[in-house]
Amino acid sequence: MSCMSWADFCQESQELLEMSRRLIDTWSWEEKTSDEGQSYLVYKQKLSDPLTQDLIQIEYNIVYSISYQVPIMYFQAHHSDGKMLSLESVWQLFLFQKDSQYSREDMLSILTQMEHPVLFKPYMCLHPCRTAEILEQMPHSKNRILTFISIMGPYLQLNLDNGYGLLCRGEGEYLSDDVKNLPTV
Amino acid sequence: MANDREVLRMIWEGQLALCFQADPDEIVGLQQPENFYLMVSRLSYLPLVTDKVKKYFSRFISDSQQDGTVWFDYNGAPLKLHYPIGILYDLFQEEGSQPWCLTIHFSKFPEDSLVKFETKDLLESYFMSCLKEADVLKHRGQVISSMQKKEHNQLWIGLVNDKFDQFWAVNRRLMELNGEQECFKYTPIRFYNEDGTYIQKLVSPLTESGKKKTVKDLLDELSTPKRKAVGAKTHGIDVHSETHLQWMSEHLSYPDNFLHLVIYYESV
């Protein structure tokens, strides 16, 4: 199993935050206590509901799962009038809107409403049971949190800028700062 | 493997007397309905045992107040619908008196603080995710993933219908040890604070020197220089400090396969 320790999670989160700062993106870090699992990454965005044109506010939290030892995605979505979206509406909004082959049973095996392990409030959660497997298939990942968000995010319309990929590979550095600092011959 | 079958049976049969009262603001007409009394299993969940309660009170509530999902409070605190009833009671009813009086509400669901289960399959999905997580801790998830869908169903149906034999016919496999193992890899366990929140940690059933961990070892582990953990309660029992953690996991876990312990602290 490709396990991630709490220390790995914190360190790779900090790397992601640094990339976010450089790309003028808005990822942030919430720390309740310094105990294991009690800090997490936060990202917020607004999406327009294609059916109603309502502006929906979504908050994504990447939390560390102590049991599975992988990152786990929690999110909460609110309508513009402040009401929370139900599991079904979220499923309609994000996931397999056009693919009718997905049944209610499929939905329940992927998404669950759960209590956020730090905030103790209801959040939607993408089941973590296959995350370790997925991360294992990416043995060369330099930042597993970035890999995790890039793979799971698109299902929830969380699409990262390509700049993250470049920065993570080191090319971003070369393109931005290092170009200017190259010694002249 | 779990072999103290009598203990399993006693835990399964643990019941609580509940008394439900209406929310006076939701009642139409002058007459307050009488309270509704019910014996419920400690191991079950409020949404699984309150269909009758809901049906009884709904006659007294105007249609406009009934938006589908009922919820309950004790002394003004909304009760989590996804915590087993026994934990709610151990957490919030400190004197241990019964019947335990709860208020049923048909409207104004507190969606910011309670997970909402409009239908029972949503609670089932939550329950199954707890079982999976517990098995990841005990056996790296290998037992639950080797089971068939109908066996997963049998666990849930056994709990819903309060059928000990049906539930344990499958659950015993989840409580078995792999091959030569003496203990689970980690103990699925939640430590509750008195405010109703809990923490999870990776807890090995063995001490660093390889001995079986006891409740006392566990309390020492939870103590900090500022506060000392002095007791652990589950199923209404103050667990003896010499009890082995592995034995507790096999015999005192709730159906979701987690030990749910209320921990008492003293400041140092």
GROMACS .gro file of C-alpha atoms in nm:
model
  453
    1MET     CA    1   0.000   0.000   0.000
    2SER     CA    2   0.116   0.342  -0.085
    3CYS     CA    3   0.074   0.495   0.258
    4MET     CA    4   0.125   0.855   0.337
    5SER     CA    5   0.224   0.958   0.687
    6TRP     CA    6   0.081   1.264   0.856
    7ALA     CA    7   0.422   1.432   0.825
    8ASP     CA    8   0.422   1.362   0.447
    9PHE     CA    9   0.074   1.507   0.419
   10CYS     CA   10   0.175   1.828   0.597
   11GLN     CA   11   0.492   1.870   0.397
   12GLU     CA   12   0.335   1.804   0.059
   13SER     CA   13   0.048   2.038   0.151
   14GLN     CA   14   0.299   2.312   0.224
   15GLU     CA   15   0.460   2.254  -0.116
   16LEU     CA   16   0.118   2.281  -0.280
   17LEU     CA   17   0.050   2.604  -0.090
   18GLU     CA   18   0.379   2.744  -0.210
   19MET     CA   19   0.286   2.660  -0.571
   20SER     CA   20  -0.055   2.819  -0.514
   21ARG     CA   21   0.112   3.139  -0.390
   22ARG     CA   22   0.338   3.152  -0.692
   23LEU     CA   23   0.048   3.098  -0.929
   24ILE     CA   24  -0.164   3.354  -0.739
   25ASP     CA   25  -0.420   3.085  -0.667
   26THR     CA   26  -0.622   3.067  -0.342
   27TRP     CA   27  -0.546   2.742  -0.161
   28SER     CA   28  -0.521   2.787   0.214
   29TRP     CA   29  -0.437   2.582   0.525
   30GLU     CA   30  -0.668   2.553   0.824
   31GLU     CA   31  -0.510   2.440   1.147
   32LYS     CA   32  -0.737   2.350   1.436
   33THR     CA   33  -0.465   2.193   1.648
   34SER     CA   34  -0.126   2.053   1.559
   35ASP     CA   35  -0.249   1.699   1.633
   36GLU     CA   36  -0.251   1.434   1.365
   37GLY     CA   37  -0.530   1.488   1.114
   38GLN     CA   38  -0.646   1.817   1.264
   39SER     CA   39  -0.527   2.049   0.983
   40TYR     CA   40  -0.637   2.052   0.621
   41LEU     CA   41  -0.625   2.228   0.284
   42VAL     CA   42  -0.912   2.453   0.174
   43TYR     CA   43  -1.018   2.578  -0.168
   44LYS     CA   44  -1.335   2.770  -0.256
   45GLN     CA   45  -1.494   2.847  -0.588
   46LYS     CA   46  -1.826   2.945  -0.742
   47LEU     CA   47  -1.993   2.744  -1.016
   48SER     CA   48  -2.295   2.817  -1.223
   49ASP     CA   49  -2.560   2.545  -1.221
   50PRO     CA   50  -2.616   2.466  -1.591
   51LEU     CA   51  -2.987   2.403  -1.536
   52THR     CA   52  -3.095   2.690  -1.313
   53GLN     CA   53  -2.807   2.934  -1.365
   54ASP     CA   54  -2.791   2.958  -0.987
   55LEU     CA   55  -2.446   3.049  -0.857
   56ILE     CA   56  -2.327   2.771  -0.631
   57GLN     CA   57  -2.055   2.819  -0.374
   58ILE     CA   58  -1.837   2.516  -0.317
   59GLU     CA   59  -1.580   2.462  -0.049
   60TYR     CA   60  -1.335   2.176  -0.093
   61ASN     CA   61  -1.132   2.039   0.199
   62ILE     CA   62  -0.845   1.798   0.156
   63VAL     CA   63  -0.819   1.622   0.489
   64TYR     CA   64  -0.581   1.349   0.607
   65SER     CA   65  -0.745   1.014   0.674
   66ILE     CA   66  -0.580   0.853   0.974
   67SER     CA   67  -0.727   0.511   0.898
   68TYR     CA   68  -0.654   0.497   0.526
   69GLN     CA   69  -0.336   0.706   0.549
   70VAL     CA   70  -0.421   0.895   0.232
   71PRO     CA   71  -0.568   1.236   0.151
   72ILE     CA   72  -0.946   1.243   0.143
   73MET     CA   73  -1.177   1.491  -0.026
   74TYR     CA   74  -1.461   1.656   0.164
   75PHE     CA   75  -1.676   1.929   0.016
   76GLN     CA   76  -1.985   2.132   0.084
   77ALA     CA   77  -2.201   2.312  -0.172
   78HIS     CA   78  -2.448   2.592  -0.105
   79HIS     CA   79  -2.706   2.759  -0.329
   80SER     CA   80  -2.689   3.137  -0.362
   81ASP     CA   81  -2.972   3.163  -0.104
   82GLY     CA   82  -2.753   2.981   0.151
   83LYS     CA   83  -2.932   2.645   0.140
   84MET     CA   84  -2.713   2.338   0.130
   85LEU     CA   85  -2.727   2.110  -0.174
   86SER     CA   86  -2.846   1.757  -0.105
   87LEU     CA   87  -2.648   1.452  -0.206
   88GLU     CA   88  -2.873   1.401  -0.510
   89SER     CA   89  -2.837   1.759  -0.630
   90VAL     CA   90  -2.462   1.742  -0.595
   91TRP     CA   91  -2.459   1.419  -0.790
   92GLN     CA   92  -2.665   1.586  -1.063
   93LEU     CA   93  -2.446   1.891  -1.067
   94PHE     CA   94  -2.107   1.728  -1.082
   95LEU     CA   95  -2.090   1.377  -1.164
   96PHE     CA   96  -2.257   1.172  -1.413
   97GLN     CA   97  -2.524   1.407  -1.533
   98LYS     CA   98  -2.514   1.277  -1.886
   99ASP     CA   99  -2.431   0.919  -1.809
  100SER     CA  100  -2.754   0.752  -1.712
  101GLN     CA  101  -2.584   0.416  -1.669
  102TYR     CA  102  -2.487   0.520  -1.317
  103SER     CA  103  -2.745   0.404  -1.067
  104ARG     CA  104  -2.835   0.532  -0.724
  105GLU     CA  105  -2.637   0.241  -0.586
  106ASP     CA  106  -2.329   0.364  -0.773
  107MET     CA  107  -2.379   0.707  -0.628
  108LEU     CA  108  -2.394   0.572  -0.275
  109SER     CA  109  -2.078   0.372  -0.324
  110ILE     CA  110  -1.886   0.682  -0.432
  111LEU     CA  111  -2.032   0.971  -0.235
  112THR     CA  112  -2.147   0.974   0.126
  113GLN     CA  113  -2.261   1.253   0.348
  114MET     CA  114  -2.043   1.231   0.656
  115GLU     CA  115  -1.925   1.433   0.943
  116HIS     CA  116  -1.612   1.634   0.876
  117PRO     CA  117  -1.352   1.481   1.109
  118VAL     CA  118  -1.220   1.820   1.220
  119LEU     CA  119  -1.525   2.047   1.202
  120PHE     CA  120  -1.791   1.791   1.302
  121LYS     CA  121  -2.030   1.933   1.045
  122PRO     CA  122  -2.198   1.751   0.757
  123TYR     CA  123  -1.988   1.737   0.442
  124MET     CA  124  -1.997   1.524   0.128
  125CYS     CA  125  -1.712   1.284   0.108
  126LEU     CA  126  -1.558   1.095  -0.183
  127HIS     CA  127  -1.490   0.743  -0.062
  128PRO     CA  128  -1.122   0.696   0.013
  129CYS     CA  129  -1.112   0.319  -0.026
  130ARG     CA  130  -0.943   0.325  -0.366
  131THR     CA  131  -0.724   0.631  -0.320
  132ALA     CA  132  -0.424   0.431  -0.202
  133GLU     CA  133  -0.454   0.210  -0.507
  134ILE     CA  134  -0.471   0.510  -0.740
  135LEU     CA  135  -0.172   0.680  -0.580
  136GLU     CA  136   0.020   0.356  -0.600
  137GLN     CA  137  -0.014   0.366  -0.977
  138MET     CA  138   0.171   0.697  -0.977
  139PRO     CA  139   0.497   0.592  -0.813
  140HIS     CA  140   0.685   0.887  -0.959
  141SER     CA  141   0.452   1.149  -0.818
  142LYS     CA  142   0.658   1.432  -0.665
  143ASN     CA  143   0.362   1.559  -0.474
  144ARG     CA  144   0.089   1.309  -0.397
  145ILE     CA  145  -0.157   1.577  -0.289
  146LEU     CA  146  -0.123   1.743  -0.626
  147THR     CA  147  -0.163   1.405  -0.796
  148PHE     CA  148  -0.468   1.331  -0.582
  149ILE     CA  149  -0.636   1.664  -0.666
  150SER     CA  150  -0.554   1.629  -1.035
  151ILE     CA  151  -0.717   1.286  -1.048
  152MET     CA  152  -1.019   1.334  -0.821
  153GLY     CA  153  -1.078   1.707  -0.866
  154PRO     CA  154  -1.214   1.698  -1.223
  155TYR     CA  155  -1.505   1.479  -1.106
  156LEU     CA  156  -1.602   1.768  -0.879
  157GLN     CA  157  -1.519   2.041  -1.130
  158LEU     CA  158  -1.206   2.122  -0.940
  159ASN     CA  159  -0.960   2.174  -1.221
  160LEU     CA  160  -0.610   2.289  -1.141
  161ASP     CA  161  -0.414   2.525  -1.361
  162ASN     CA  162  -0.147   2.358  -1.576
  163GLY     CA  163   0.105   2.578  -1.397
  164TYR     CA  164   0.096   2.336  -1.102
  165GLY     CA  165   0.221   2.055  -1.320
  166LEU     CA  166   0.502   2.270  -1.456
  167LEU     CA  167   0.604   2.397  -1.114
  168CYS     CA  168   0.598   2.048  -0.972
  169ARG     CA  169   0.829   1.923  -1.246
  170GLY     CA  170   1.057   2.216  -1.188
  171GLU     CA  171   0.997   2.363  -1.534
  172GLY     CA  172   0.795   2.648  -1.393
  173GLU     CA  173   1.093   2.768  -1.200
  174TYR     CA  174   1.302   2.757  -1.508
  175LEU     CA  175   1.043   2.948  -1.707
  176SER     CA  176   0.983   3.221  -1.455
  177ASP     CA  177   1.268   3.319  -1.226
  178ASP     CA  178   1.556   3.114  -1.353
  179VAL     CA  179   1.536   3.248  -1.706
  180LYS     CA  180   1.601   3.596  -1.579
  181ASN     CA  181   1.884   3.482  -1.356
  182LEU     CA  182   2.072   3.281  -1.615
  183PRO     CA  183   2.430   3.391  -1.623
  184THR     CA  184   2.520   3.582  -1.939
  185VAL     CA  185   2.815   3.452  -2.127
  186MET     CA  186  -1.190  -1.475   1.713
  187ALA     CA  187  -1.471  -1.359   1.928
  188ASN     CA  188  -1.550  -1.654   2.153
  189ASP     CA  189  -1.717  -1.512   2.462
  190ARG     CA  190  -2.052  -1.553   2.295
  191GLU     CA  191  -2.248  -1.469   2.608
  192VAL     CA  192  -2.081  -1.130   2.621
  193LEU     CA  193  -2.170  -1.065   2.258
  194ARG     CA  194  -2.529  -1.158   2.331
  195MET     CA  195  -2.549  -0.932   2.637
  196ILE     CA  196  -2.407  -0.639   2.446
  197TRP     CA  197  -2.652  -0.705   2.162
  198GLU     CA  198  -2.946  -0.712   2.402
  199GLY     CA  199  -2.859  -0.384   2.577
  200GLN     CA  200  -3.164  -0.161   2.559
  201LEU     CA  201  -3.266   0.189   2.661
  202ALA     CA  202  -3.605   0.327   2.755
  203LEU     CA  203  -3.678   0.640   2.555
  204CYS     CA  204  -3.958   0.889   2.598
  205PHE     CA  205  -4.045   1.113   2.304
  206GLN     CA  206  -4.228   1.441   2.338
  207ALA     CA  207  -4.357   1.679   2.072
  208ASP     CA  208  -4.216   2.024   2.004
  209PRO     CA  209  -4.499   2.247   2.136
  210ASP     CA  210  -4.436   2.504   1.860
  211GLU     CA  211  -4.520   2.248   1.593
  212ILE     CA  212  -4.850   2.123   1.739
  213VAL     CA  213  -5.178   2.226   1.579
  214GLY     CA  214  -5.487   2.232   1.798
  215LEU     CA  215  -5.512   2.284   2.171
  216GLN     CA  216  -5.435   1.940   2.295
  217GLN     CA  217  -5.078   1.833   2.349
  218PRO     CA  218  -5.024   1.474   2.236
  219GLU     CA  219  -4.920   1.232   2.506
  220ASN     CA  220  -4.561   1.122   2.520
  221PHE     CA  221  -4.453   0.812   2.332
  222TYR     CA  222  -4.245   0.547   2.509
  223LEU     CA  223  -4.017   0.299   2.339
  224MET     CA  224  -3.751   0.042   2.428
  225VAL     CA  225  -3.467   0.059   2.175
  226SER     CA  226  -3.143  -0.127   2.118
  227ARG     CA  227  -2.833   0.064   2.227
  228LEU     CA  228  -2.664  -0.054   1.907
  229SER     CA  229  -2.918   0.090   1.666
  230TYR     CA  230  -2.956   0.438   1.518
  231LEU     CA  231  -3.240   0.684   1.579
  232PRO     CA  232  -3.362   0.682   1.216
  233LEU     CA  233  -3.398   0.302   1.230
  234VAL     CA  234  -3.620   0.283   1.537
  235THR     CA  235  -3.841   0.589   1.516
  236ASP     CA  236  -4.083   0.515   1.228
  237LYS     CA  237  -4.362   0.450   1.478
  238VAL     CA  238  -4.278   0.762   1.677
  239LYS     CA  239  -4.287   0.970   1.362
  240LYS     CA  240  -4.619   0.822   1.253
  241TYR     CA  241  -4.776   0.879   1.595
  242PHE     CA  242  -4.679   1.246   1.622
  243SER     CA  243  -4.736   1.338   1.258
  244ARG     CA  244  -5.114   1.346   1.319
  245PHE     CA  245  -5.067   1.642   1.552
  246ILE     CA  246  -4.840   1.845   1.327
  247SER     CA  247  -4.961   2.068   1.044
  248ASP     CA  248  -4.861   1.958   0.697
  249SER     CA  249  -4.668   2.276   0.635
  250GLN     CA  250  -4.436   2.188   0.924
  251GLN     CA  251  -4.353   1.844   0.792
  252ASP     CA  252  -4.063   1.869   0.553
  253GLY     CA  253  -3.971   1.504   0.552
  254THR     CA  254  -3.674   1.440   0.778
  255VAL     CA  255  -3.733   1.435   1.152
  256TRP     CA  256  -3.466   1.509   1.411
  257PHE     CA  257  -3.436   1.492   1.787
  258ASP     CA  258  -3.291   1.697   2.066
  259TYR     CA  259  -3.205   1.638   2.428
  260ASN     CA  260  -3.209   1.953   2.643
  261GLY     CA  261  -3.178   2.166   2.330
  262ALA     CA  262  -2.879   1.980   2.184
  263PRO     CA  263  -2.955   1.818   1.843
  264LEU     CA  264  -2.868   1.447   1.848
  265LYS     CA  265  -2.646   1.307   1.572
  266LEU     CA  266  -2.849   1.065   1.363
  267HIS     CA  267  -2.541   0.866   1.262
  268TYR     CA  268  -2.414   0.794   1.615
  269PRO     CA  269  -2.539   0.470   1.769
  270ILE     CA  270  -2.806   0.547   2.030
  271GLY     CA  271  -2.599   0.394   2.311
  272ILE     CA  272  -2.320   0.647   2.256
  273LEU     CA  273  -2.560   0.940   2.250
  274TYR     CA  274  -2.698   0.822   2.582
  275ASP     CA  275  -2.356   0.760   2.740
  276LEU     CA  276  -2.246   1.105   2.625
  277PHE     CA  277  -2.543   1.317   2.717
  278GLN     CA  278  -2.734   1.143   2.994
  279GLU     CA  279  -2.478   1.170   3.270
  280GLU     CA  280  -2.693   1.055   3.560
  281GLY     CA  281  -2.793   0.744   3.368
  282SER     CA  282  -3.161   0.790   3.449
  283GLN     CA  283  -3.436   0.645   3.233
  284PRO     CA  284  -3.656   0.691   3.044
  285TRP     CA  285  -3.442   0.930   2.848
  286CYS     CA  286  -3.666   1.216   2.730
  287LEU     CA  287  -3.611   1.343   2.377
  288THR     CA  288  -3.805   1.596   2.171
  289ILE     CA  289  -3.900   1.510   1.813
  290HIS     CA  290  -3.897   1.786   1.550
  291PHE     CA  291  -4.058   1.778   1.207
  292SER     CA  292  -3.928   2.109   1.074
  293LYS     CA  293  -3.623   2.339   1.077
  294PHE     CA  294  -3.373   2.056   1.029
  295PRO     CA  295  -3.036   2.188   1.155
  296GLU     CA  296  -2.850   2.110   0.835
  297ASP     CA  297  -2.535   2.286   0.947
  298SER     CA  298  -2.483   2.053   1.239
  299LEU     CA  299  -2.653   1.720   1.158
  300VAL     CA  300  -2.593   1.480   0.874
  301LYS     CA  301  -2.931   1.434   0.707
  302PHE     CA  302  -3.054   1.091   0.606
  303GLU     CA  303  -3.367   1.144   0.397
  304THR     CA  304  -3.383   0.772   0.328
  305LYS     CA  305  -3.247   0.469   0.509
  306ASP     CA  306  -3.011   0.374   0.227
  307LEU     CA  307  -2.809   0.689   0.299
  308LEU     CA  308  -2.755   0.570   0.655
  309GLU     CA  309  -2.672   0.224   0.522
  310SER     CA  310  -2.407   0.375   0.295
  311TYR     CA  311  -2.257   0.556   0.596
  312PHE     CA  312  -2.266   0.237   0.804
  313MET     CA  313  -2.093   0.037   0.530
  314SER     CA  314  -1.821   0.300   0.499
  315CYS     CA  315  -1.752   0.263   0.874
  316LEU     CA  316  -1.727  -0.115   0.839
  317LYS     CA  317  -1.481  -0.075   0.552
  318GLU     CA  318  -1.271   0.170   0.745
  319ALA     CA  319  -1.266  -0.062   1.047
  320ASP     CA  320  -1.153  -0.352   0.831
  321VAL     CA  321  -0.877  -0.141   0.677
  322LEU     CA  322  -0.749  -0.089   1.031
  323LYS     CA  323  -0.787  -0.451   1.140
  324HIS     CA  324  -0.698  -0.652   0.829
  325ARG     CA  325  -0.587  -0.394   0.569
  326GLY     CA  326  -0.938  -0.418   0.426
  327GLN     CA  327  -0.886  -0.772   0.301
  328VAL     CA  328  -1.178  -0.939   0.476
  329ILE     CA  329  -1.454  -0.697   0.384
  330SER     CA  330  -1.341  -0.677   0.022
  331SER     CA  331  -1.346  -1.057  -0.006
  332MET     CA  332  -1.712  -1.064   0.100
  333GLN     CA  333  -2.002  -1.071  -0.139
  334LYS     CA  334  -2.259  -0.795  -0.166
  335LYS     CA  335  -2.524  -1.017  -0.009
  336GLU     CA  336  -2.302  -1.064   0.297
  337HIS     CA  337  -2.268  -0.686   0.330
  338ASN     CA  338  -2.647  -0.669   0.310
  339GLN     CA  339  -2.684  -0.935   0.574
  340LEU     CA  340  -2.485  -0.724   0.823
  341TRP     CA  341  -2.708  -0.425   0.765
  342ILE     CA  342  -3.036  -0.622   0.763
  343GLY     CA  343  -2.928  -0.806   1.079
  344LEU     CA  344  -2.883  -0.473   1.254
  345VAL     CA  345  -3.202  -0.316   1.116
  346ASN     CA  346  -3.414  -0.618   1.215
  347ASP     CA  347  -3.230  -0.676   1.542
  348LYS     CA  348  -3.129  -1.034   1.446
  349PHE     CA  349  -2.823  -1.138   1.643
  350ASP     CA  350  -2.760  -1.468   1.458
  351GLN     CA  351  -2.799  -1.316   1.115
  352PHE     CA  352  -2.558  -1.034   1.197
  353TRP     CA  353  -2.296  -1.243   1.375
  354ALA     CA  354  -2.292  -1.516   1.108
  355VAL     CA  355  -2.112  -1.260   0.890
  356ASN     CA  356  -1.959  -1.034   1.150
  357ARG     CA  357  -1.758  -1.316   1.309
  358ARG     CA  358  -1.541  -1.320   0.996
  359LEU     CA  359  -1.468  -0.952   1.039
  360MET     CA  360  -1.362  -1.023   1.397
  361GLU     CA  361  -1.132  -1.313   1.311
  362LEU     CA  362  -0.755  -1.293   1.311
  363ASN     CA  363  -0.553  -1.366   0.999
  364GLY     CA  364  -0.346  -1.683   1.024
  365GLU     CA  365  -0.094  -1.658   1.303
  366GLN     CA  366  -0.184  -1.306   1.408
  367GLU     CA  367  -0.247  -1.261   1.777
  368CYS     CA  368  -0.409  -0.924   1.736
  369PHE     CA  369  -0.554  -0.692   1.477
  370LYS     CA  370  -0.314  -0.458   1.301
  371TYR     CA  371  -0.479  -0.154   1.455
  372THR     CA  372  -0.783  -0.122   1.679
  373PRO     CA  373  -1.078   0.064   1.522
  374ILE     CA  374  -1.160   0.308   1.799
  375ARG     CA  375  -1.311   0.650   1.855
  376PHE     CA  376  -1.247   0.848   2.169
  377TYR     CA  377  -1.536   1.078   2.258
  378ASN     CA  378  -1.498   1.401   2.446
  379GLU     CA  379  -1.777   1.516   2.671
  380ASP     CA  380  -1.885   1.778   2.413
  381GLY     CA  381  -1.979   1.499   2.170
  382THR     CA  382  -1.683   1.535   1.935
  383TYR     CA  383  -1.436   1.251   1.900
  384ILE     CA  384  -1.083   1.183   1.788
  385GLN     CA  385  -0.936   0.889   1.603
  386LYS     CA  386  -0.578   0.770   1.625
  387LEU     CA  387  -0.386   0.471   1.498
  388VAL     CA  388  -0.395   0.250   1.804
  389SER     CA  389  -0.203  -0.076   1.807
  390PRO     CA  390  -0.350  -0.346   2.032
  391LEU     CA  391   0.005  -0.421   2.151
  392THR     CA  392   0.243  -0.214   2.361
  393GLU     CA  393   0.588  -0.132   2.229
  394SER     CA  394   0.727  -0.428   2.418
  395GLY     CA  395   0.478  -0.657   2.242
  396LYS     CA  396   0.239  -0.718   2.533
  397LYS     CA  397  -0.135  -0.691   2.495
  398LYS     CA  398  -0.240  -0.335   2.565
  399THR     CA  399  -0.488  -0.273   2.848
  400VAL     CA  400  -0.733   0.009   2.911
  401LYS     CA  401  -0.482   0.151   3.157
  402ASP     CA  402  -0.212   0.165   2.886
  403LEU     CA  403  -0.463   0.334   2.660
  404LEU     CA  404  -0.555   0.597   2.919
  405ASP     CA  405  -0.186   0.669   2.977
  406GLU     CA  406  -0.146   0.717   2.603
  407LEU     CA  407  -0.433   0.968   2.595
  408SER     CA  408  -0.307   1.166   2.894
  409THR     CA  409  -0.112   1.486   2.842
  410PRO     CA  410   0.087   1.691   3.092
  411LYS     CA  411  -0.222   1.908   3.135
  412ARG     CA  412  -0.495   1.647   3.166
  413LYS     CA  413  -0.503   1.290   3.275
  414ALA     CA  414  -0.742   1.036   3.122
  415VAL     CA  415  -0.898   0.856   3.417
  416GLY     CA  416  -1.176   0.638   3.278
  417ALA     CA  417  -1.342   0.491   2.972
  418LYS     CA  418  -1.708   0.408   2.930
  419THR     CA  419  -1.897   0.213   2.664
  420HIS     CA  420  -2.240   0.043   2.659
  421GLY     CA  421  -2.299   0.214   2.993
  422ILE     CA  422  -2.009   0.021   3.149
  423ASP     CA  423  -1.703   0.176   3.309
  424VAL     CA  424  -1.448  -0.058   3.157
  425HIS     CA  425  -1.205  -0.219   3.402
  426SER     CA  426  -0.852  -0.086   3.365
  427GLU     CA  427  -0.697  -0.433   3.319
  428THR     CA  428  -0.921  -0.523   3.022
  429HIS     CA  429  -0.724  -0.606   2.707
  430LEU     CA  430  -0.786  -0.378   2.415
  431GLN     CA  431  -0.791  -0.668   2.167
  432TRP     CA  432  -1.061  -0.847   2.367
  433MET     CA  433  -1.262  -0.525   2.381
  434SER     CA  434  -1.236  -0.479   2.008
  435GLU     CA  435  -1.370  -0.830   1.947
  436HIS     CA  436  -1.648  -0.815   2.205
  437LEU     CA  437  -1.744  -0.457   2.284
  438SER     CA  438  -1.735  -0.299   1.937
  439TYR     CA  439  -2.059  -0.157   1.801
  440PRO     CA  440  -2.198  -0.315   1.481
  441ASP     CA  441  -1.996  -0.066   1.276
  442ASN     CA  442  -1.691  -0.256   1.415
  443PHE     CA  443  -1.558   0.045   1.604
  444LEU     CA  444  -1.510   0.073   1.977
  445HIS     CA  445  -1.680   0.393   2.086
  446LEU     CA  446  -1.537   0.504   2.419
  447VAL     CA  447  -1.635   0.807   2.621
  448ILE     CA  448  -1.315   0.919   2.792
  449TYR     CA  449  -1.314   1.104   3.123
  450TYR     CA  450  -1.035   1.346   3.205
  451GLU     CA  451  -0.909   1.519   3.516
  452SER     CA  452  -0.696   1.829   3.496
  453VAL     CA  453  -0.354   1.786   3.647
   0.00000   0.00000   0.00000
